[in-house]
């Protein structure tokens, strides 16, 4: 039965809470989000990023709820899914409230969706919008919601016109482009047995989830044949799979004595681990550089300056990662049609809290010609040694002078 | 004290700028006297009508007075000693090699040539690292700008020389700066070739520091030589001591830099044409094998880790234990 915003709000508002992260020392909130009741036992769903401070530093922060009647009380963490940005917290005692229903039917594009939450601590609001499909070109499927999500609404439910939860509010890019986590991941998380979590420890649980996630991602990447494309006179990898967004660009500044044609591909998947630590992104770039005006010394000097810096897109601080260690050498491959000489640099840093995972950077320069050269670069974040080596091998084998 | 050498039969002395030796002394005439050296031997000709000339403590009244090598002459408040090249000069007055070199290098025409040569070298060096179309004006500004601190440096030492010895010798200090800057450019390029071949950031840094140290030591040694009257060992002790302090500072700051957290990797990105590469390549497999060993990271200090874990688990009990019997937990 289709309902309007008014009746949906009336039906669900009692079971939706504001989630507060309270700093123990000051007793005041440092972050807010939303959450909703999903079981009669008092389990509340929210985003992992809403409660992440309490996960990482339980001695400094605790989680509390504020219900629609203004009652505030403690919550304890039950389980989380860091990859899909979901978390389950629980009330101390089972409330006399009806949990929200999960939608089990597929939702179709264009259907009305109502998102509920607590933007900017202004009080509970309901935001109408339109469902605009599943984002399939991404490692983690997300729902595209054309409506305005704002900070503080994270963790709140998005409902179809029957009042069933179809997704969890998670992120926004502004201009009515908002994203929801599909409810199927929440159902899976709720069914998971979380009895081992306290003994395993949150750190190990996060590492386990991140490792499993990168296994899934790199299996998709390494297991398949990579297509190639020509860039200038060189052969490089084309789109590794559909989850990468690729862009191209050629400089046309007349004051420059050289031309650079670049392709740049990125998987726009960044997993939120903490406010200062994101991981999971994969990028790779190629640049074909030519010059008719520069002499060979100048050309090589240009190449040195253009590619003297490299970085990963993920965010990390001193407490999260070690410094990079690099291996650099001149590498040749005589097997191709033309002898090749690479100046290759590969750098690795380890995650301090999740020691099975690393960030890996590669920079290669195919040089030796006086007026043309190829630079290739990749950046993997949150990858195991095994997968990083497999990816590197495949990447290095593929790039070459074209036939 | 100034020294002049002449290998022609005569030289004039006076305040005017067209003299061979220009004396800044208000008691000296514009063109005061001429020293001649011909078959008749050394002689002094008095050209001044009003100024007086004292030779060997005696007033010279004759227009031409023959003199012996090494004789003392006073004009105004200026003292001269004239030596013929045949005369054996006392060791203290002997020109050392460096002095001789700098006497030649500091002739105005040679200073001009050296300055021009340095500008060309600097331009060539900048040109190798410029990848944009530029205008002449922009190039000119780019080249002259780094000369400004060099001029200030030379002027600073000229001032010290003026105070300490009464001889500014700006050109001496200027030539020293030019040589030092040229050394930096030439050594820098050589270091680049070495760093490129060894593909090593550490080596690149060591070479850079060595270049800086050599240049700095050279510059200070020359500057102090012309600015102070101190003993040789004192000058050298100061010059090399300062250099050592400078290098120590560089090494320490680098060491502390390497211990800091850096979000970007540090590596050597020097790339040069293949002709400069004097070593063989490794295979792709070898490279990947080397890369594999990068994944071994020294683990964090284990004691620290244990302590934090224990603290996190049960802060209250831990603090009591620490206060009374630290080992009671085992």
XYZ file of C-alpha atoms in Angstrom:
733
model
C 0.000 0.000 0.000
C 1.544 3.285 -1.103
C 1.736 5.961 1.535
C 2.792 9.574 1.607
C 5.652 11.094 3.581
C 3.365 12.134 6.417
C 1.990 8.702 7.154
C 5.362 6.982 6.660
C 6.965 9.378 9.096
C 4.192 8.811 11.616
C 4.724 5.055 11.322
C 8.491 4.884 11.665
C 9.678 7.953 13.561
C 9.475 6.339 16.998
C 11.887 3.585 15.941
C 14.528 5.979 14.577
C 17.164 7.335 16.918
C 19.853 9.913 16.972
C 23.214 8.243 17.645
C 25.636 10.292 19.721
C 29.331 9.751 20.259
C 30.080 11.055 23.721
C 33.558 12.020 24.815
C 33.966 10.468 28.243
C 36.057 13.308 29.633
C 33.773 16.228 28.777
C 30.545 14.205 28.785
C 29.498 16.017 25.607
C 28.895 14.739 22.088
C 31.681 14.914 19.498
C 29.809 13.339 16.581
C 26.236 12.549 15.649
C 24.457 10.237 13.267
C 21.210 8.362 12.950
C 20.141 4.777 13.502
C 17.027 2.646 13.424
C 15.604 -0.320 15.295
C 15.823 -3.583 13.350
C 14.885 -6.217 15.922
C 12.556 -6.617 18.837
C 15.642 -7.429 20.922
C 16.750 -3.800 20.703
C 19.340 -3.930 17.894
C 19.900 -0.662 16.090
C 21.544 -0.304 12.674
C 23.768 2.625 11.815
C 26.926 3.399 9.799
C 30.335 2.205 10.888
C 31.686 5.704 10.293
C 29.188 7.118 12.787
C 30.499 5.007 15.661
C 34.120 4.542 14.469
C 35.607 6.707 17.218
C 34.066 4.467 19.864
C 35.394 1.381 18.037
C 38.974 2.663 17.842
C 39.167 4.444 21.181
C 36.587 2.932 23.555
C 38.494 4.380 26.520
C 37.819 7.884 25.193
C 34.381 7.624 23.635
C 31.078 5.852 24.255
C 27.936 5.505 22.134
C 24.523 6.804 23.241
C 21.076 7.169 21.675
C 18.497 9.888 21.837
C 14.949 8.782 21.002
C 12.057 10.848 19.638
C 10.777 11.457 23.172
C 14.072 13.026 24.211
C 15.219 10.035 26.282
C 18.971 9.437 26.178
C 20.702 6.170 27.059
C 23.751 3.988 26.461
C 24.335 1.700 23.483
C 26.859 -1.094 23.118
C 28.569 -2.204 19.921
C 27.450 -5.621 18.628
C 29.048 -6.011 15.209
C 30.182 -4.017 12.202
C 30.981 -4.338 8.519
C 33.735 -1.834 7.834
C 33.736 -2.518 4.084
C 30.068 -1.653 3.594
C 30.116 0.965 6.339
C 27.506 -0.686 8.556
C 27.326 -1.245 12.296
C 24.960 -2.825 14.788
C 24.549 -1.420 18.275
C 22.125 -2.548 20.955
C 19.989 -1.050 23.682
C 20.457 -2.426 27.179
C 16.864 -3.530 27.433
C 14.358 -4.457 24.732
C 12.108 -1.450 23.999
C 8.349 -1.473 23.497
C 8.778 -0.368 19.877
C 8.204 -1.995 16.504
C 11.377 -2.581 14.478
C 11.454 -1.310 10.888
C 10.664 -3.861 8.181
C 13.305 -4.715 5.614
C 12.176 -4.556 1.993
C 12.472 -7.900 0.256
C 11.239 -6.890 -3.184
C 13.506 -5.265 -5.751
C 13.005 -1.565 -6.084
C 12.687 -0.045 -9.552
C 14.209 3.108 -10.923
C 12.048 6.176 -10.427
C 10.262 4.922 -7.336
C 9.771 7.394 -4.517
C 12.139 6.984 -1.577
C 11.929 8.667 1.813
C 15.057 9.171 3.807
C 14.875 9.810 7.546
C 17.580 11.163 9.807
C 18.791 13.978 11.971
C 20.683 16.520 9.812
C 23.024 18.912 11.633
C 21.397 18.043 14.964
C 18.297 20.013 13.860
C 15.832 17.287 14.831
C 14.383 14.386 12.930
C 13.472 15.106 9.298
C 12.082 13.126 6.395
C 13.488 13.832 2.932
C 11.592 12.684 -0.169
C 13.541 11.722 -3.276
C 13.794 9.259 -6.121
C 15.536 5.932 -6.413
C 17.903 6.064 -9.376
C 19.331 2.614 -9.636
C 22.166 0.508 -8.358
C 25.722 1.741 -8.943
C 27.122 -1.292 -10.686
C 30.442 0.215 -11.754
C 31.873 -0.102 -8.285
C 33.330 -2.880 -6.182
C 30.708 -2.151 -3.528
C 27.225 -1.770 -4.855
C 25.465 1.318 -3.654
C 22.053 2.769 -4.351
C 21.811 6.148 -5.965
C 19.262 8.306 -4.176
C 18.325 11.591 -5.793
C 17.516 13.530 -2.666
C 19.438 15.592 -0.177
C 21.318 13.723 2.526
C 23.135 15.914 5.014
C 25.678 15.264 7.790
C 23.940 13.731 10.761
C 21.575 11.681 8.597
C 24.217 8.956 8.202
C 22.934 5.648 9.483
C 19.295 6.596 9.079
C 16.952 4.447 6.981
C 15.673 5.098 3.479
C 12.227 3.686 2.951
C 10.085 2.811 -0.006
C 6.499 3.989 -0.215
C 5.338 1.005 1.847
C 7.578 2.113 4.687
C 10.089 -0.771 4.250
C 13.833 -0.132 4.546
C 15.592 -0.326 1.155
C 18.923 1.147 2.199
C 20.947 2.956 4.815
C 21.950 6.615 4.325
C 25.702 6.729 3.912
C 27.154 9.537 1.777
C 26.447 12.460 -0.460
C 28.190 14.290 -3.286
C 25.901 17.307 -3.043
C 23.307 18.471 -5.568
C 20.853 15.714 -4.687
C 23.398 12.991 -5.447
C 23.264 10.749 -2.408
C 24.212 7.165 -1.751
C 22.600 4.379 0.232
C 23.984 1.013 1.341
C 21.639 -1.696 -0.033
C 19.662 -3.327 2.743
C 20.889 -6.828 1.761
C 24.251 -6.102 3.404
C 22.477 -5.099 6.601
C 20.425 -8.298 6.552
C 23.635 -10.312 6.077
C 25.325 -8.482 8.951
C 22.328 -8.994 11.248
C 22.386 -12.731 10.529
C 26.092 -13.042 11.200
C 27.099 -14.588 14.496
C 28.946 -11.879 16.361
C 29.666 -13.876 19.499
C 33.404 -14.007 18.751
C 33.838 -10.283 18.208
C 34.702 -9.301 21.801
C 37.395 -11.972 22.112
C 38.750 -11.368 18.616
C 39.059 -7.652 19.269
C 37.914 -4.855 17.021
C 41.366 -4.367 15.465
C 41.593 -7.961 14.317
C 37.997 -7.922 13.113
C 38.659 -4.865 10.952
C 41.808 -6.478 9.546
C 39.926 -9.706 8.813
C 37.212 -7.797 6.944
C 39.693 -5.665 4.975
C 41.792 -8.689 4.003
C 38.714 -10.606 2.853
C 37.560 -7.610 0.856
C 40.852 -7.137 -0.970
C 40.950 -10.887 -1.719
C 37.612 -10.470 -3.446
C 38.705 -7.370 -5.337
C 42.090 -8.634 -6.521
C 40.682 -11.983 -7.526
C 38.384 -10.097 -9.882
C 41.355 -8.133 -11.232
C 44.154 -10.668 -11.422
C 42.051 -13.586 -12.517
C 41.091 -12.027 -15.825
C 42.926 -11.116 -19.016
C 43.725 -7.386 -19.162
C 42.958 -5.634 -22.404
C 45.560 -3.283 -23.840
C 45.485 -0.051 -25.754
C 48.057 2.069 -27.557
C 49.257 5.267 -26.009
C 51.639 7.061 -28.340
C 54.013 4.336 -29.484
C 53.618 2.306 -26.332
C 51.238 -0.405 -25.262
C 49.505 0.011 -21.938
C 46.637 -1.525 -19.978
C 43.165 -0.392 -20.950
C 40.331 -0.541 -18.419
C 41.149 -3.393 -16.047
C 37.474 -4.008 -15.421
C 34.204 -2.119 -15.292
C 34.792 -0.867 -11.784
C 37.400 1.649 -12.900
C 36.604 5.141 -14.071
C 39.115 6.250 -16.676
C 39.900 9.733 -17.888
C 42.214 11.077 -20.561
C 43.986 14.374 -21.033
C 46.566 15.998 -23.304
C 48.268 19.246 -22.370
C 48.003 21.930 -25.023
C 49.840 24.832 -23.431
C 51.725 26.459 -26.280
C 54.430 27.697 -23.925
C 55.469 24.154 -23.077
C 58.086 22.566 -25.275
C 56.629 19.096 -24.759
C 53.373 17.204 -24.937
C 51.996 14.839 -22.347
C 49.078 12.532 -23.061
C 47.753 10.864 -19.955
C 45.276 8.188 -19.113
C 44.230 7.906 -15.526
C 42.005 5.190 -14.074
C 40.693 4.924 -10.584
C 38.359 2.713 -8.623
C 36.402 5.208 -6.609
C 36.179 2.913 -3.640
C 37.559 4.272 -0.444
C 36.738 2.343 2.692
C 36.302 4.504 5.771
C 38.318 3.034 8.646
C 38.648 6.179 10.721
C 38.370 9.893 10.070
C 42.072 10.048 9.268
C 42.461 6.652 7.654
C 40.780 5.462 4.463
C 41.875 2.525 2.357
C 40.981 0.277 -0.549
C 41.481 2.526 -3.584
C 43.292 1.344 -6.701
C 44.664 3.793 -9.283
C 46.817 3.516 -12.346
C 48.058 6.116 -14.770
C 50.105 6.283 -17.932
C 51.730 9.292 -19.521
C 53.212 9.430 -22.993
C 55.668 12.315 -23.275
C 57.109 13.632 -26.532
C 59.076 16.679 -27.514
C 60.468 18.019 -30.744
C 62.117 21.098 -29.294
C 63.970 19.803 -26.250
C 67.406 18.239 -26.617
C 67.937 14.810 -25.151
C 69.472 16.083 -21.885
C 66.594 18.481 -21.401
C 64.075 15.810 -22.274
C 65.389 13.418 -19.633
C 65.624 16.194 -17.101
C 61.986 17.029 -17.854
C 61.038 13.440 -17.280
C 62.794 13.431 -13.903
C 60.890 16.482 -12.714
C 57.504 15.431 -14.077
C 57.533 12.156 -12.223
C 59.560 12.809 -9.109
C 56.531 12.535 -6.866
C 53.938 9.850 -6.451
C 51.267 9.129 -3.912
C 48.226 7.060 -3.060
C 44.814 8.631 -2.860
C 44.024 7.081 0.474
C 44.257 9.076 3.626
C 46.658 7.885 6.345
C 48.520 9.381 9.278
C 51.572 8.479 11.297
C 49.612 6.250 13.693
C 48.215 4.257 10.785
C 51.115 3.508 8.452
C 54.894 3.125 8.470
C 57.127 5.161 6.179
C 57.607 3.881 2.654
C 60.482 1.565 1.800
C 61.518 1.658 -1.837
C 63.344 -0.601 -4.259
C 64.639 1.048 -7.411
C 66.641 -0.223 -10.350
C 67.120 -0.323 -14.090
C 65.055 -3.124 -15.466
C 65.229 -4.458 -18.976
C 63.072 -6.784 -20.953
C 64.723 -8.135 -24.079
C 61.854 -10.426 -24.981
C 59.774 -7.856 -26.874
C 60.153 -6.605 -30.414
C 62.290 -3.670 -29.270
C 64.824 -3.732 -26.446
C 63.350 -1.993 -23.447
C 64.874 -0.180 -20.568
C 62.846 0.795 -17.527
C 63.778 2.893 -14.559
C 61.517 1.290 -11.984
C 60.693 2.278 -8.435
C 58.397 0.323 -6.152
C 57.568 1.499 -2.661
C 55.732 -0.252 0.156
C 54.387 0.836 3.518
C 52.730 -1.311 6.127
C 49.556 -0.663 8.091
C 50.547 -0.455 11.742
C 47.237 -1.719 13.111
C 46.547 -4.225 10.335
C 50.011 -5.649 9.592
C 48.864 -8.007 6.842
C 47.974 -5.004 4.693
C 50.162 -2.556 2.777
C 50.044 0.441 0.478
C 52.058 -0.182 -2.674
C 53.243 2.393 -5.219
C 54.981 1.797 -8.511
C 56.573 4.260 -10.907
C 58.207 3.134 -14.107
C 59.839 5.181 -16.831
C 60.412 3.610 -20.223
C 63.318 5.699 -21.503
C 66.273 5.546 -23.836
C 64.791 7.397 -26.792
C 65.877 11.039 -27.158
C 62.420 12.528 -27.641
C 59.755 10.131 -26.421
C 59.126 8.226 -23.241
C 56.391 6.479 -21.305
C 55.749 6.750 -17.625
C 53.526 4.259 -15.847
C 52.245 4.364 -12.320
C 49.991 2.388 -10.044
C 48.895 2.818 -6.448
C 47.271 0.032 -4.435
C 46.014 0.713 -0.962
C 45.186 -1.918 1.612
C 46.581 -4.952 -0.196
C 48.313 -8.114 1.005
C 51.841 -8.947 -0.113
C 50.593 -11.836 -2.244
C 48.076 -9.769 -4.163
C 50.440 -6.797 -4.513
C 53.105 -9.052 -6.051
C 50.616 -10.701 -8.401
C 49.266 -7.325 -9.511
C 52.772 -5.884 -9.985
C 53.899 -8.843 -12.065
C 50.884 -8.597 -14.311
C 51.195 -4.815 -14.637
C 54.912 -4.934 -15.448
C 54.537 -7.700 -18.004
C 51.863 -5.875 -19.917
C 53.486 -2.502 -20.518
C 55.910 -2.211 -23.433
C 56.798 -0.413 -26.591
C 54.059 -1.164 -29.052
C 54.752 -3.654 -31.793
C 98.541 46.479 1.851
C 98.376 46.197 -1.923
C 100.897 44.561 -4.193
C 101.449 45.415 -7.828
C 103.650 43.792 -10.403
C 104.768 45.475 -13.574
C 106.668 44.008 -16.439
C 107.094 47.235 -18.343
C 109.684 50.024 -18.034
C 107.580 52.497 -16.083
C 104.482 52.952 -13.925
C 102.777 56.087 -12.651
C 101.333 56.613 -9.189
C 98.719 59.178 -8.113
C 95.087 59.844 -7.239
C 93.819 60.127 -10.817
C 92.186 57.130 -12.433
C 94.575 56.921 -15.361
C 97.506 56.066 -13.106
C 98.917 52.549 -13.012
C 98.631 52.592 -9.256
C 95.728 54.616 -7.924
C 96.210 55.879 -4.368
C 93.236 57.124 -2.378
C 95.148 59.628 -0.316
C 94.181 63.310 -0.283
C 97.821 64.275 0.328
C 98.876 62.639 -2.933
C 98.782 64.582 -6.190
C 96.601 63.499 -9.122
C 99.730 62.346 -10.906
C 102.400 62.182 -8.289
C 105.375 60.178 -9.444
C 106.635 57.741 -12.010
C 108.867 54.760 -11.336
C 111.113 53.802 -14.201
C 113.254 50.746 -14.706
C 115.644 50.893 -17.635
C 119.256 50.239 -18.463
C 120.226 52.813 -15.862
C 118.386 50.881 -13.163
C 115.442 51.884 -10.969
C 114.578 55.554 -10.622
C 111.788 57.757 -9.294
C 110.604 60.814 -11.246
C 108.693 63.402 -9.247
C 105.735 64.617 -11.339
C 104.043 66.589 -8.578
C 104.560 70.292 -8.210
C 102.958 70.692 -4.789
C 103.040 67.271 -3.185
C 106.222 66.104 -1.575
C 108.065 62.837 -1.880
C 110.335 61.317 0.713
C 112.813 58.664 -0.366
C 114.592 56.775 2.377
C 113.597 59.460 4.920
C 115.054 62.230 2.738
C 113.111 64.846 0.779
C 113.443 64.243 -2.921
C 114.096 67.630 -4.474
C 115.556 66.412 -7.760
C 113.046 65.619 -10.566
C 114.696 62.233 -11.087
C 116.215 60.200 -8.285
C 117.901 56.829 -8.938
C 116.907 54.331 -6.253
C 117.995 50.912 -5.085
C 115.652 47.941 -5.036
C 113.715 47.657 -1.774
C 113.864 51.352 -0.972
C 111.077 53.028 1.066
C 109.176 55.924 -0.502
C 106.575 58.172 1.153
C 104.097 60.241 -0.796
C 101.459 62.069 1.232
C 100.538 59.566 3.908
C 101.177 56.592 1.659
C 104.220 54.362 1.956
C 105.666 52.460 -0.968
C 108.419 49.956 -1.342
C 109.816 49.347 -4.785
C 111.546 46.119 -5.681
C 113.158 45.177 -8.936
C 112.385 41.608 -10.059
C 116.049 40.769 -9.671
C 115.828 41.601 -5.973
C 115.519 38.776 -3.515
C 112.399 39.549 -1.552
C 112.167 38.663 2.118
C 109.926 35.588 2.624
C 107.179 37.529 4.413
C 106.621 39.690 1.378
C 106.816 36.899 -1.140
C 103.624 36.365 -3.127
C 102.169 33.000 -2.422
C 100.667 31.086 -5.312
C 97.098 31.935 -4.345
C 97.966 35.617 -3.999
C 99.633 35.599 -7.385
C 96.636 33.866 -8.924
C 94.211 36.323 -7.388
C 96.360 39.320 -8.353
C 95.890 38.179 -11.934
C 92.240 37.191 -11.595
C 91.234 40.482 -9.986
C 92.316 42.668 -12.873
C 89.128 44.461 -13.891
C 89.128 43.030 -17.413
C 89.553 39.481 -16.115
C 86.866 39.999 -13.466
C 84.516 41.070 -16.248
C 85.397 37.998 -18.318
C 84.984 35.676 -15.323
C 81.601 37.194 -14.470
C 80.456 36.748 -18.041
C 81.749 33.180 -18.142
C 79.864 32.363 -14.957
C 76.663 33.871 -16.339
C 77.025 31.695 -19.447
C 77.609 28.573 -17.342
C 74.611 29.398 -15.192
C 72.487 30.054 -18.242
C 73.513 26.735 -19.807
C 72.688 24.928 -16.577
C 69.287 26.598 -16.297
C 68.608 25.950 -19.960
C 69.010 22.200 -19.462
C 66.170 22.246 -16.948
C 63.821 24.628 -18.721
C 60.946 23.217 -20.668
C 58.885 26.296 -21.494
C 59.155 28.998 -24.081
C 60.613 32.021 -22.329
C 61.367 35.622 -23.191
C 64.817 37.176 -23.077
C 63.735 39.467 -20.242
C 62.514 36.539 -18.142
C 65.751 34.632 -18.785
C 67.829 37.663 -17.872
C 65.967 38.153 -14.607
C 66.222 34.452 -13.789
C 69.971 34.504 -14.293
C 70.774 37.759 -12.545
C 68.574 37.113 -9.504
C 70.848 34.470 -7.914
C 73.779 36.845 -8.402
C 72.296 39.316 -5.921
C 73.068 37.298 -2.783
C 76.512 36.577 -4.269
C 77.178 40.296 -4.603
C 75.991 40.839 -1.040
C 78.286 38.071 0.183
C 81.283 39.620 -1.582
C 80.324 43.079 -0.305
C 80.022 41.735 3.239
C 83.535 40.285 3.093
C 84.827 43.466 1.462
C 83.470 45.366 4.439
C 85.161 42.973 6.852
C 88.422 43.296 4.909
C 88.082 47.068 5.019
C 87.603 47.045 8.792
C 90.180 44.416 9.546
C 92.955 45.275 7.107
C 91.916 48.594 5.600
C 91.762 46.937 2.165
C 88.257 46.217 0.847
C 89.378 43.917 -2.024
C 85.845 43.478 -3.309
C 87.109 41.878 -6.513
C 89.039 39.225 -4.593
C 85.893 38.192 -2.736
C 83.784 38.459 -5.852
C 86.086 36.180 -7.837
C 86.019 33.687 -4.947
C 82.217 33.651 -5.027
C 82.189 33.147 -8.800
C 84.553 30.189 -8.523
C 82.473 28.685 -5.702
C 79.219 29.033 -7.636
C 80.796 27.469 -10.716
C 82.025 24.560 -8.592
C 78.483 24.005 -7.351
C 77.185 23.783 -10.910
C 79.935 21.512 -12.215
C 79.974 19.201 -9.170
C 76.171 19.149 -9.227
C 76.145 17.825 -12.776
C 78.833 15.244 -12.020
C 76.926 14.145 -8.926
C 73.825 13.765 -11.058
C 75.587 11.301 -13.337
C 76.807 9.254 -10.375
C 73.401 9.298 -8.638
C 71.728 8.278 -11.899
C 74.033 5.297 -12.294
C 73.600 4.069 -8.759
C 69.869 4.880 -8.567
C 70.332 5.735 -4.938
C 68.757 8.560 -2.998
C 71.273 8.231 -0.165
C 74.226 8.555 -2.533
C 72.602 11.548 -4.191
C 72.321 13.207 -0.791
C 75.896 12.379 0.201
C 77.195 13.859 -3.058
C 75.111 16.980 -2.600
C 76.452 17.472 0.894
C 80.025 16.840 -0.249
C 79.616 19.489 -2.949
C 78.241 21.955 -0.432
C 81.018 21.215 2.060
C 83.846 21.571 -0.477
C 82.426 24.806 -1.852
C 81.777 26.268 1.565
C 85.261 25.385 2.846
C 86.885 26.831 -0.286
C 84.896 30.048 -0.101
C 85.563 30.639 3.590
C 89.279 29.892 3.234
C 89.667 32.435 0.429
C 87.444 35.036 2.087
C 89.352 34.807 5.357
C 92.715 34.886 3.631
C 91.940 38.272 2.132
C 89.962 39.659 5.046
C 92.090 38.896 8.097
C 95.677 39.110 9.221
C 95.385 36.106 11.526
C 97.840 33.258 11.398
C 97.273 30.643 8.741
C 96.290 27.925 11.223
C 93.715 30.184 12.853
C 92.120 31.015 9.527
C 92.066 27.381 8.490
C 90.737 26.257 11.842
C 87.872 28.727 11.503
C 87.087 27.864 7.872
C 87.214 24.086 8.312
C 85.525 24.279 11.711
C 82.597 26.199 10.247
C 82.385 23.733 7.384
C 82.386 20.801 9.781
C 79.623 22.464 11.835
C 77.653 23.103 8.653
C 77.988 19.489 7.510
C 77.089 18.215 10.975
C 73.950 20.329 10.864
C 73.009 18.919 7.438
C 73.584 15.342 8.532
C 71.602 15.815 11.736
C 68.676 17.472 10.013
C 68.626 14.712 7.389
C 68.729 12.073 10.096
C 65.821 13.635 11.949
C 63.981 14.041 8.631
C 64.323 10.344 7.831
C 62.826 9.489 11.210
C 59.774 11.661 10.668
C 56.578 10.303 9.198
C 56.220 11.118 5.527
C 53.093 10.417 3.532
C 55.105 10.255 0.295
C 57.887 7.842 -0.623
C 61.435 9.120 -0.862
C 63.323 7.932 -3.895
C 65.823 9.170 -6.440
C 64.150 10.252 -9.647
C 67.244 11.274 -11.625
C 66.866 10.295 -15.236
C 69.475 10.911 -17.936
C 70.057 9.775 -21.504
C 71.187 6.192 -21.895
C 74.706 7.321 -22.872
C 75.351 8.329 -19.259
C 74.456 4.895 -17.927
C 77.505 2.725 -17.293
C 75.858 -0.275 -15.670
C 73.790 -3.216 -16.687
C 70.105 -3.744 -16.105
C 68.460 -6.416 -14.064
C 65.650 -8.584 -15.348
C 62.030 -8.025 -14.510
C 62.014 -11.213 -12.432
C 65.036 -10.084 -10.448
C 63.359 -6.744 -9.791
C 60.219 -8.456 -8.522
C 62.294 -10.745 -6.307
C 63.967 -7.683 -4.800
C 60.591 -6.026 -4.355
C 59.278 -9.077 -2.500
C 61.761 -8.489 0.320
C 60.444 -4.935 0.820
C 57.437 -6.334 2.620
C 59.474 -7.194 5.695
C 59.036 -4.359 8.149
C 60.699 -4.170 11.519
C 57.957 -4.771 14.042
C 57.103 -2.017 16.500
C 58.855 -2.026 19.825
C 57.301 -5.071 21.451
C 57.504 -3.839 25.006
C 55.623 -0.685 24.109
C 52.954 -2.758 22.407
C 52.509 -5.025 25.379
C 52.276 -2.091 27.709
C 49.548 -0.373 25.675
C 47.603 -3.588 25.366
C 47.693 -4.159 29.066
C 46.758 -0.561 29.745
C 43.824 -0.780 27.393
C 42.601 -4.018 28.919
C 42.567 -2.945 32.486
C 43.909 0.475 33.283
C 42.956 0.506 36.966
C 44.651 -2.750 37.941
C 47.747 -1.940 35.917
C 48.383 1.322 37.635
C 48.111 -0.304 41.043
C 50.557 -3.026 39.992
C 52.989 -0.489 38.657
C 52.915 1.412 41.897
C 53.516 -1.535 44.229
C 55.054 -4.614 42.624
C 55.734 -4.366 38.922
C 56.497 -8.066 38.488
C 53.564 -9.467 40.435
C 51.618 -10.183 37.270
C 54.021 -12.950 36.169
